[in-house]
mmCIF file of C-alpha atoms in Angstrom:
data_model
loop_
_atom_site.group_PDB
_atom_site.id
_atom_site.type_symbol
_atom_site.label_atom_id
_atom_site.label_comp_id
_atom_site.label_asym_id
_atom_site.label_seq_id
_atom_site.Cartn_x
_atom_site.Cartn_y
_atom_site.Cartn_z
ATOM 1 C CA MET A 1 0.000 0.000 0.000
ATOM 2 C CA ASP A 2 1.335 3.409 -0.938
ATOM 3 C CA VAL A 3 1.570 5.884 1.932
ATOM 4 C CA GLY A 4 2.918 8.952 0.121
ATOM 5 C CA SER A 5 5.445 10.215 -2.392
ATOM 6 C CA CYS A 6 7.207 13.394 -3.470
ATOM 7 C CA HIS A 7 9.995 14.571 -5.746
ATOM 8 C CA LEU A 8 13.227 15.848 -4.209
ATOM 9 C CA GLY A 9 15.243 18.790 -5.488
ATOM 10 C CA GLY A 10 18.116 16.601 -6.678
ATOM 11 C CA ASN A 11 18.970 13.051 -7.684
ATOM 12 C CA ALA A 12 17.816 10.849 -4.793
ATOM 13 C CA ASP A 13 20.226 8.185 -3.560
ATOM 14 C CA ALA A 14 19.789 7.474 0.175
ATOM 15 C CA VAL A 15 17.002 7.224 2.766
ATOM 16 C CA GLU A 16 17.422 6.485 6.478
ATOM 17 C CA PHE A 17 14.714 6.349 9.181
ATOM 18 C CA CYS A 18 15.870 7.560 12.590
ATOM 19 C CA PRO A 19 15.693 4.521 14.923
ATOM 20 C CA HIS A 20 15.665 6.528 18.170
ATOM 21 C CA ARG A 21 12.767 7.742 20.286
ATOM 22 C CA PRO A 22 11.183 10.300 20.083
ATOM 23 C CA PHE A 23 12.282 10.682 16.448
ATOM 24 C CA ARG A 24 11.192 7.377 14.922
ATOM 25 C CA HIS A 25 8.758 9.221 12.675
ATOM 26 C CA VAL A 26 11.657 11.135 11.078
ATOM 27 C CA LEU A 27 13.010 10.067 7.691
ATOM 28 C CA ALA A 28 16.199 11.540 6.226
ATOM 29 C CA ALA A 29 16.474 11.596 2.415
ATOM 30 C CA ALA A 30 19.679 12.599 0.609
ATOM 31 C CA THR A 31 20.526 13.767 -2.894
ATOM 32 C CA TYR A 32 23.593 13.940 -5.116
ATOM 33 C CA THR A 33 23.476 16.087 -8.251
ATOM 34 C CA LEU A 34 26.319 16.707 -10.687
ATOM 35 C CA GLN A 35 26.037 20.286 -11.903
ATOM 36 C CA GLU A 36 27.965 21.671 -14.865
ATOM 37 C CA GLN A 37 29.162 25.235 -14.287
ATOM 38 C CA ALA A 38 30.940 27.580 -16.694
ATOM 39 C CA GLY A 39 34.213 28.616 -15.094
ATOM 40 C CA GLU A 40 37.116 30.803 -16.182
ATOM 41 C CA GLU A 41 37.704 30.912 -19.933
ATOM 42 C CA GLN A 42 34.361 29.116 -20.284
ATOM 43 C CA GLN A 43 35.814 25.821 -19.144
ATOM 44 C CA GLN A 44 33.205 23.529 -17.711
ATOM 45 C CA GLN A 45 33.629 22.747 -14.038
ATOM 46 C CA GLN A 46 31.684 20.103 -12.190
ATOM 47 C CA ASP A 47 30.075 20.832 -8.845
ATOM 48 C CA ARG A 48 28.659 17.959 -6.824
ATOM 49 C CA ALA A 49 25.837 19.447 -4.777
ATOM 50 C CA GLY A 50 23.363 17.777 -2.477
ATOM 51 C CA THR A 51 20.757 18.048 0.243
ATOM 52 C CA VAL A 52 19.621 16.181 3.333
ATOM 53 C CA SER A 53 15.871 16.573 3.881
ATOM 54 C CA LEU A 54 13.882 15.512 6.927
ATOM 55 C CA PHE A 55 10.347 14.193 6.558
ATOM 56 C CA SER A 56 7.696 13.202 9.060
ATOM 57 C CA VAL A 57 6.168 9.810 8.233
ATOM 58 C CA ASP A 58 2.851 8.729 9.755
ATOM 59 C CA ALA A 59 1.441 5.878 7.700
ATOM 60 C CA GLY A 60 -1.680 5.633 9.851
ATOM 61 C CA ALA A 61 -2.753 9.272 9.587
ATOM 62 C CA GLU A 62 -6.325 9.693 8.332
ATOM 63 C CA ASP A 63 -5.375 12.969 6.671
ATOM 64 C CA GLU A 64 -3.315 11.940 3.625
ATOM 65 C CA SER A 65 -1.409 15.241 3.689
ATOM 66 C CA ARG A 66 0.067 14.300 7.084
ATOM 67 C CA ARG A 67 1.391 10.881 6.065
ATOM 68 C CA LEU A 68 4.527 12.327 4.431
ATOM 69 C CA ARG A 69 5.501 15.899 5.336
ATOM 70 C CA LEU A 70 8.703 17.832 4.658
ATOM 71 C CA LEU A 71 10.132 19.272 7.869
ATOM 72 C CA HIS A 72 13.622 20.600 7.137
ATOM 73 C CA THR A 73 16.311 20.667 4.428
ATOM 74 C CA VAL A 74 20.077 21.181 4.672
ATOM 75 C CA GLU A 75 22.079 22.260 1.607
ATOM 76 C CA THR A 76 25.388 20.431 1.428
ATOM 77 C CA ALA A 77 27.839 18.677 -0.860
ATOM 78 C CA GLY A 78 26.579 15.716 -2.864
ATOM 79 C CA VAL A 79 25.718 12.935 -0.435
ATOM 80 C CA PHE A 80 26.671 9.375 -1.332
ATOM 81 C CA ASP A 81 25.638 7.772 1.954
ATOM 82 C CA MET A 82 24.456 8.552 5.478
ATOM 83 C CA LYS A 83 23.842 6.551 8.645
ATOM 84 C CA TRP A 84 22.256 7.215 12.037
ATOM 85 C CA SER A 85 24.383 6.443 15.073
ATOM 86 C CA PRO A 86 23.228 3.234 16.806
ATOM 87 C CA THR A 87 23.160 5.017 20.179
ATOM 88 C CA ALA A 88 21.881 8.570 19.547
ATOM 89 C CA PRO A 89 19.998 10.697 16.968
ATOM 90 C CA LEU A 90 23.253 11.659 15.272
ATOM 91 C CA LEU A 91 23.492 11.452 11.463
ATOM 92 C CA ALA A 92 26.809 10.782 9.713
ATOM 93 C CA GLN A 93 27.144 11.959 6.096
ATOM 94 C CA ALA A 94 29.723 10.747 3.556
ATOM 95 C CA ASP A 95 29.985 13.234 0.713
ATOM 96 C CA ALA A 96 31.525 13.987 -2.667
ATOM 97 C CA HIS A 97 33.921 16.578 -1.228
ATOM 98 C CA GLY A 98 35.772 13.899 0.744
ATOM 99 C CA ARG A 99 34.194 14.968 4.025
ATOM 100 C CA LEU A 100 32.547 13.186 6.923
ATOM 101 C CA VAL A 101 29.881 15.378 8.551
ATOM 102 C CA LEU A 102 27.958 14.715 11.775
ATOM 103 C CA ARG A 103 24.627 16.414 12.466
ATOM 104 C CA ARG A 104 22.345 16.079 15.484
ATOM 105 C CA LEU A 105 18.581 15.755 15.198
ATOM 106 C CA GLU A 106 16.852 18.129 17.612
ATOM 107 C CA HIS A 107 13.450 19.578 18.309
ATOM 108 C CA GLU A 108 13.218 23.114 17.011
ATOM 109 C CA ASP A 109 12.643 25.726 19.717
ATOM 110 C CA GLY A 110 11.521 23.011 22.107
ATOM 111 C CA SER A 111 8.592 22.125 19.893
ATOM 112 C CA ASP A 112 7.501 18.501 19.562
ATOM 113 C CA GLU A 113 6.332 19.211 16.020
ATOM 114 C CA GLY A 114 9.369 20.729 14.301
ATOM 115 C CA VAL A 115 12.772 19.058 14.029
ATOM 116 C CA VAL A 116 16.049 20.268 12.545
ATOM 117 C CA LEU A 117 19.547 18.972 11.907
ATOM 118 C CA THR A 118 22.243 20.993 13.670
ATOM 119 C CA ASP A 119 25.917 20.753 12.702
ATOM 120 C CA VAL A 120 28.111 18.992 15.243
ATOM 121 C CA VAL A 121 31.465 18.470 13.521
ATOM 122 C CA ALA A 122 32.960 17.883 10.080
ATOM 123 C CA GLY A 123 36.295 16.516 8.958
ATOM 124 C CA ASN A 124 38.192 16.227 5.687
ATOM 125 C CA ILE A 125 38.802 12.520 5.216
ATOM 126 C CA SER A 126 40.393 12.429 1.771
ATOM 127 C CA SER A 127 40.900 14.268 -1.502
ATOM 128 C CA SER A 128 38.846 11.418 -2.981
ATOM 129 C CA MET A 129 35.089 11.055 -2.597
ATOM 130 C CA CYS A 130 33.559 9.424 0.487
ATOM 131 C CA LEU A 131 31.196 6.771 -0.890
ATOM 132 C CA TYR A 132 29.933 4.987 2.221
ATOM 133 C CA VAL A 133 29.944 5.308 6.023
ATOM 134 C CA ASP A 134 29.272 2.857 8.844
ATOM 135 C CA TRP A 135 29.246 3.084 12.655
ATOM 136 C CA ASN A 136 30.519 0.389 14.968
ATOM 137 C CA GLN A 137 28.003 -0.825 17.544
ATOM 138 C CA ASN A 138 29.403 1.308 20.378
ATOM 139 C CA ALA A 139 29.243 4.407 18.166
ATOM 140 C CA ASP A 140 32.794 5.323 19.146
ATOM 141 C CA SER A 141 34.241 4.782 15.666
ATOM 142 C CA LEU A 142 33.226 5.219 12.036
ATOM 143 C CA ALA A 143 34.512 3.611 8.855
ATOM 144 C CA VAL A 144 34.507 5.411 5.512
ATOM 145 C CA ALA A 145 34.845 3.851 2.051
ATOM 146 C CA LEU A 146 36.638 5.978 -0.544
ATOM 147 C CA SER A 147 36.608 6.288 -4.311
ATOM 148 C CA ASP A 148 40.390 5.782 -4.568
ATOM 149 C CA GLY A 149 40.168 2.243 -3.158
ATOM 150 C CA SER A 150 41.007 3.197 0.420
ATOM 151 C CA LEU A 151 39.313 2.590 3.749
ATOM 152 C CA SER A 152 39.447 5.055 6.637
ATOM 153 C CA VAL A 153 38.739 4.589 10.334
ATOM 154 C CA VAL A 154 37.680 7.711 12.226
ATOM 155 C CA PRO A 155 37.282 7.828 16.027
ATOM 156 C CA MET A 156 34.042 9.507 17.100
ATOM 157 C CA ARG A 157 34.681 12.903 18.684
ATOM 158 C CA GLU A 158 32.381 15.894 18.827
ATOM 159 C CA ASP A 159 35.203 18.437 18.671
ATOM 160 C CA ARG A 160 37.040 17.068 15.639
ATOM 161 C CA LEU A 161 37.055 14.195 13.162
ATOM 162 C CA GLU A 162 40.511 12.910 12.311
ATOM 163 C CA VAL A 163 41.473 9.728 10.521
ATOM 164 C CA SER A 164 43.247 7.294 12.853
ATOM 165 C CA GLU A 165 44.068 4.865 10.074
ATOM 166 C CA GLN A 166 43.745 4.834 6.279
ATOM 167 C CA TRP A 167 44.989 2.165 3.907
ATOM 168 C CA THR A 168 44.637 1.013 0.320
ATOM 169 C CA ALA A 169 42.183 -1.866 0.555
ATOM 170 C CA HIS A 170 41.123 -2.332 -3.055
ATOM 171 C CA GLN A 171 42.171 -1.596 -6.604
ATOM 172 C CA TYR A 172 39.069 0.441 -7.468
ATOM 173 C CA GLU A 173 36.214 2.261 -5.711
ATOM 174 C CA VAL A 174 35.174 0.866 -2.334
ATOM 175 C CA TRP A 175 31.381 0.877 -2.515
ATOM 176 C CA THR A 176 30.695 -0.398 0.971
ATOM 177 C CA CYS A 177 32.213 -1.079 4.393
ATOM 178 C CA TYR A 178 30.632 -2.757 7.389
ATOM 179 C CA PHE A 179 31.656 -3.296 11.021
ATOM 180 C CA ASP A 180 30.978 -6.809 12.288
ATOM 181 C CA ARG A 181 28.255 -6.270 14.896
ATOM 182 C CA ALA A 182 29.538 -9.004 17.216
ATOM 183 C CA ARG A 183 33.285 -8.577 16.567
ATOM 184 C CA PRO A 184 33.829 -4.805 16.189
ATOM 185 C CA HIS A 185 37.544 -5.248 15.462
ATOM 186 C CA LEU A 186 36.531 -6.731 12.091
ATOM 187 C CA LEU A 187 35.657 -4.480 9.152
ATOM 188 C CA TYR A 188 34.249 -5.868 5.897
ATOM 189 C CA SER A 189 34.563 -4.132 2.544
ATOM 190 C CA GLY A 190 33.287 -4.523 -1.003
ATOM 191 C CA SER A 191 34.697 -2.902 -4.109
ATOM 192 C CA ASP A 192 34.363 -2.305 -7.823
ATOM 193 C CA ASP A 193 37.299 -4.705 -8.208
ATOM 194 C CA CYS A 194 34.788 -7.548 -7.557
ATOM 195 C CA SER A 195 36.377 -8.464 -4.232
ATOM 196 C CA PHE A 196 34.819 -8.939 -0.802
ATOM 197 C CA GLY A 197 37.279 -8.592 2.073
ATOM 198 C CA CYS A 198 37.665 -8.435 5.838
ATOM 199 C CA TRP A 199 40.179 -6.460 7.893
ATOM 200 C CA ASP A 200 41.435 -6.864 11.474
ATOM 201 C CA LEU A 201 41.591 -3.386 13.003
ATOM 202 C CA ARG A 202 43.605 -4.567 16.014
ATOM 203 C CA GLU A 203 46.682 -4.563 13.802
ATOM 204 C CA SER A 204 48.265 -1.484 12.284
ATOM 205 C CA PRO A 205 48.197 -1.278 9.386
ATOM 206 C CA SER A 206 44.990 -3.283 9.356
ATOM 207 C CA ASN A 207 45.599 -6.865 8.307
ATOM 208 C CA ALA A 208 43.509 -8.648 5.674
ATOM 209 C CA VAL A 209 41.691 -11.570 7.312
ATOM 210 C CA PHE A 210 40.445 -12.753 3.916
ATOM 211 C CA ARG A 211 39.916 -11.563 0.350
ATOM 212 C CA ASN A 212 37.393 -13.240 -1.914
ATOM 213 C CA LYS A 213 38.024 -12.290 -5.537
ATOM 214 C CA LYS A 214 36.361 -15.215 -7.289
ATOM 215 C CA THR A 215 32.696 -15.327 -6.243
ATOM 216 C CA HIS A 216 31.353 -11.973 -7.428
ATOM 217 C CA THR A 217 31.600 -11.380 -11.167
ATOM 218 C CA MET A 218 31.079 -7.613 -10.814
ATOM 219 C CA GLY A 219 31.531 -4.952 -8.132
ATOM 220 C CA VAL A 220 30.417 -5.644 -4.535
ATOM 221 C CA CYS A 221 27.970 -2.916 -3.505
ATOM 222 C CA CYS A 222 26.591 -3.794 -0.063
ATOM 223 C CA ILE A 223 27.053 -5.997 3.003
ATOM 224 C CA ALA A 224 24.591 -6.824 5.801
ATOM 225 C CA GLN A 225 24.764 -9.084 8.856
ATOM 226 C CA ASN A 226 21.861 -11.089 10.211
ATOM 227 C CA PRO A 227 20.903 -9.449 13.557
ATOM 228 C CA LEU A 228 20.390 -12.807 15.324
ATOM 229 C CA GLU A 229 22.732 -15.107 13.403
ATOM 230 C CA GLU A 230 26.090 -13.326 13.630
ATOM 231 C CA ASN A 231 27.762 -15.836 11.308
ATOM 232 C CA MET A 232 25.302 -15.141 8.477
ATOM 233 C CA LEU A 233 26.403 -12.337 6.194
ATOM 234 C CA LEU A 234 24.815 -11.061 2.985
ATOM 235 C CA THR A 235 26.511 -9.390 0.047
ATOM 236 C CA GLY A 236 24.959 -7.646 -2.931
ATOM 237 C CA SER A 237 26.670 -7.046 -6.259
ATOM 238 C CA TYR A 238 26.301 -5.365 -9.622
ATOM 239 C CA ASP A 239 26.134 -8.929 -10.965
ATOM 240 C CA GLU A 240 22.484 -8.966 -9.723
ATOM 241 C CA PHE A 241 23.010 -11.633 -7.050
ATOM 242 C CA LEU A 242 22.293 -11.503 -3.336
ATOM 243 C CA ARG A 243 24.666 -13.989 -1.696
ATOM 244 C CA VAL A 244 24.365 -15.610 1.738
ATOM 245 C CA TRP A 245 27.660 -16.324 3.496
ATOM 246 C CA ASP A 246 28.524 -18.604 6.406
ATOM 247 C CA MET A 247 31.284 -16.814 8.332
ATOM 248 C CA ARG A 248 32.079 -19.556 10.876
ATOM 249 C CA SER A 249 35.353 -20.179 9.079
ATOM 250 C CA MET A 250 36.492 -16.573 8.979
ATOM 251 C CA MET A 251 39.650 -17.313 6.999
ATOM 252 C CA LYS A 252 37.572 -18.808 4.185
ATOM 253 C CA PRO A 253 33.875 -17.965 4.432
ATOM 254 C CA VAL A 254 31.461 -20.210 2.555
ATOM 255 C CA ASP A 255 29.093 -18.859 -0.105
ATOM 256 C CA GLU A 256 26.084 -20.974 0.914
ATOM 257 C CA LYS A 257 23.406 -19.781 -1.468
ATOM 258 C CA SER A 258 22.611 -17.014 -3.922
ATOM 259 C CA LEU A 259 19.529 -15.370 -5.384
ATOM 260 C CA ASN A 260 19.293 -13.432 -8.644
ATOM 261 C CA LEU A 261 17.271 -10.257 -8.024
ATOM 262 C CA GLY A 262 17.275 -9.138 -11.658
ATOM 263 C CA GLY A 263 19.174 -5.899 -11.077
ATOM 264 C CA GLY A 264 22.397 -4.741 -9.450
ATOM 265 C CA VAL A 265 21.964 -5.163 -5.682
ATOM 266 C CA TRP A 266 22.882 -1.720 -4.320
ATOM 267 C CA ARG A 267 21.497 -1.799 -0.753
ATOM 268 C CA LEU A 268 20.426 -4.482 1.726
ATOM 269 C CA LYS A 269 18.541 -3.685 4.942
ATOM 270 C CA TYR A 270 17.343 -6.217 7.498
ATOM 271 C CA HIS A 271 13.866 -5.696 8.968
ATOM 272 C CA PRO A 272 14.212 -4.161 12.478
ATOM 273 C CA ASN A 273 11.972 -6.837 14.060
ATOM 274 C CA ILE A 274 11.974 -9.849 11.723
ATOM 275 C CA PRO A 275 15.473 -11.345 11.575
ATOM 276 C CA ASP A 276 15.172 -13.205 8.260
ATOM 277 C CA ILE A 277 13.481 -10.484 6.188
ATOM 278 C CA VAL A 278 15.650 -8.215 4.024
ATOM 279 C CA LEU A 279 14.828 -5.177 1.882
ATOM 280 C CA ALA A 280 16.912 -4.924 -1.300
ATOM 281 C CA ALA A 281 17.400 -1.989 -3.675
ATOM 282 C CA CYS A 282 17.911 -3.617 -7.073
ATOM 283 C CA MET A 283 18.966 -0.657 -9.232
ATOM 284 C CA HIS A 284 17.468 -1.562 -12.645
ATOM 285 C CA ASN A 285 14.750 -3.798 -11.199
ATOM 286 C CA GLY A 286 13.057 -1.805 -8.437
ATOM 287 C CA PHE A 287 12.952 -3.066 -4.868
ATOM 288 C CA ALA A 288 12.485 -6.545 -3.400
ATOM 289 C CA ILE A 289 11.625 -8.017 -0.022
ATOM 290 C CA VAL A 290 13.581 -11.233 0.472
ATOM 291 C CA LYS A 291 13.365 -14.019 3.019
ATOM 292 C CA ALA A 292 16.946 -15.046 3.740
ATOM 293 C CA GLY A 293 16.967 -17.434 6.677
ATOM 294 C CA ALA A 294 18.345 -20.910 7.266
ATOM 295 C CA GLY A 295 16.634 -22.258 4.145
ATOM 296 C CA ASP A 296 16.824 -20.998 0.592
ATOM 297 C CA ALA A 297 16.704 -17.269 -0.077
ATOM 298 C CA THR A 298 13.392 -16.392 -1.759
ATOM 299 C CA ILE A 299 11.689 -13.244 -3.040
ATOM 300 C CA MET A 300 8.512 -12.494 -1.084
ATOM 301 C CA GLU A 301 7.458 -9.275 -2.771
ATOM 302 C CA THR A 302 8.627 -6.733 -5.332
ATOM 303 C CA TYR A 303 7.941 -3.012 -5.656
ATOM 304 C CA CYS A 304 8.377 -1.482 -9.097
ATOM 305 C CA LYS A 305 6.729 1.936 -8.898
ATOM 306 C CA HIS A 306 10.014 3.797 -9.369
ATOM 307 C CA GLU A 307 11.045 4.666 -12.914
ATOM 308 C CA SER A 308 14.779 5.136 -12.378
ATOM 309 C CA LEU A 309 17.770 3.577 -10.586
ATOM 310 C CA ALA A 310 16.584 2.076 -7.296
ATOM 311 C CA TYR A 311 19.141 3.221 -4.730
ATOM 312 C CA GLY A 312 17.892 4.182 -1.262
ATOM 313 C CA ALA A 313 15.856 1.821 0.942
ATOM 314 C CA ASP A 314 15.042 1.537 4.645
ATOM 315 C CA TRP A 315 12.519 0.228 7.177
ATOM 316 C CA GLN A 316 10.862 2.395 9.790
ATOM 317 C CA THR A 317 11.437 1.307 13.368
ATOM 318 C CA SER A 318 8.127 1.675 15.197
ATOM 319 C CA GLU A 319 6.180 0.296 18.133
ATOM 320 C CA ALA A 320 3.338 -0.684 15.794
ATOM 321 C CA ALA A 321 5.610 -2.858 13.631
ATOM 322 C CA GLU A 322 7.090 -4.516 16.716
ATOM 323 C CA HIS A 323 3.677 -6.031 17.518
ATOM 324 C CA ASN A 324 2.142 -6.253 14.050
ATOM 325 C CA THR A 325 4.211 -6.925 10.949
ATOM 326 C CA ASP A 326 1.292 -5.678 8.877
ATOM 327 C CA SER A 327 2.319 -2.204 10.109
ATOM 328 C CA SER A 328 5.796 -2.333 8.565
ATOM 329 C CA VAL A 329 6.668 0.869 6.682
ATOM 330 C CA ILE A 330 9.322 1.247 3.977
ATOM 331 C CA ALA A 331 10.925 4.282 2.344
ATOM 332 C CA THR A 332 12.581 4.002 -1.073
ATOM 333 C CA CYS A 333 14.077 6.481 -3.516
ATOM 334 C CA SER A 334 15.254 6.477 -7.118
ATOM 335 C CA PHE A 335 17.975 8.534 -8.716
ATOM 336 C CA TYR A 336 17.218 10.302 -11.975
ATOM 337 C CA ASP A 337 13.477 10.790 -11.421
ATOM 338 C CA ARG A 338 14.290 12.201 -7.936
ATOM 339 C CA LEU A 339 11.409 10.251 -6.456
ATOM 340 C CA LEU A 340 10.837 9.412 -2.795
ATOM 341 C CA ARG A 341 8.139 6.876 -1.953
ATOM 342 C CA VAL A 342 6.824 5.565 1.362
ATOM 343 C CA TRP A 343 4.840 2.316 1.275
ATOM 344 C CA GLN A 344 3.764 -0.734 3.227
ATOM 345 C CA PRO A 345 4.491 -4.313 2.097
ATOM 346 C CA GLU A 346 1.602 -6.679 1.468
ATOM 347 C CA ASN A 347 3.112 -10.051 2.305
ATOM 348 C CA LEU A 348 4.418 -9.680 5.863
ATOM 349 C CA VAL A 349 1.012 -10.177 7.507
ATOM 350 C CA ASN A 350 1.267 -12.597 10.431
ATOM 351 C CA HIS A 351 4.965 -13.178 9.838
ATOM 352 C CA PRO A 352 6.493 -13.919 13.264
ATOM 353 C CA THR A 353 8.639 -11.180 14.774
ATOM 354 C CA SER A 354 11.730 -11.744 16.854
#
């Protein structure tokens, strides 16, 4: 069921629901737009501009105009990725200017209605573009994936952001990085060089635990870990496959099963309450809800109401969905048509929650 939709001011590439009370109704949507500008001597210069917009989402509102409402917009550099801290309403932004920016979500003027993002701290990470950001579970460190093939680790400080370690991890762009939720000294990465790797941050420089260069036939775009089964890891690739990994043998993880989603798998997000349900952004083939548990991975539902590259995808964390999976709410966005959609899946009714 469609809840609401709107067009953003730029190319839409990321959506993230705030998971923290009292802001669980807040959705952040980001854009990245390449603008051609005439510079000196009429040479064309490229400016990568972007926005982060906050929306209020209330799928159950009787008044349709209140189901999806714009609250606040921040003008910034082009945003490739953003993530909420796991411990506080703090949003980390990885952008095209090589910066990591942290902003805090706050009520405006003490009002329960209005919310704004206030700048906390920003740091220059690299002369290359920051393509992806992830928090460790304690929220005391962030990892940033870079367009020059490097990975950066940045300790969380509210007075400054400085890289504690940066190393060349891949030959080409690093599209994703992911802290192991149970073993925070391990950092996974996926790259345009088709490799999926893991790094031990206890060593300096970080040591490669493993590199898999044979399984994926195209670039590795996303990584996700099952919230209850810590040894189950998912990867998504331009080669259109979602792969399920058994990580019990960390030196040589086993590719247990795979599922062709019919489009490059750009993002994977586990349901906040149902441990075997995953939302996938499939680039050229819309969005899919996948059951990826102990058995075979299967597609439960698809959503194809976007007319451009399917990039951003996230679940809303809510009290209603904790008790009734029929209340699950999803936000998705697509790039060139600049479209943001909020909708509810049809096939999660009576699915057991954790």
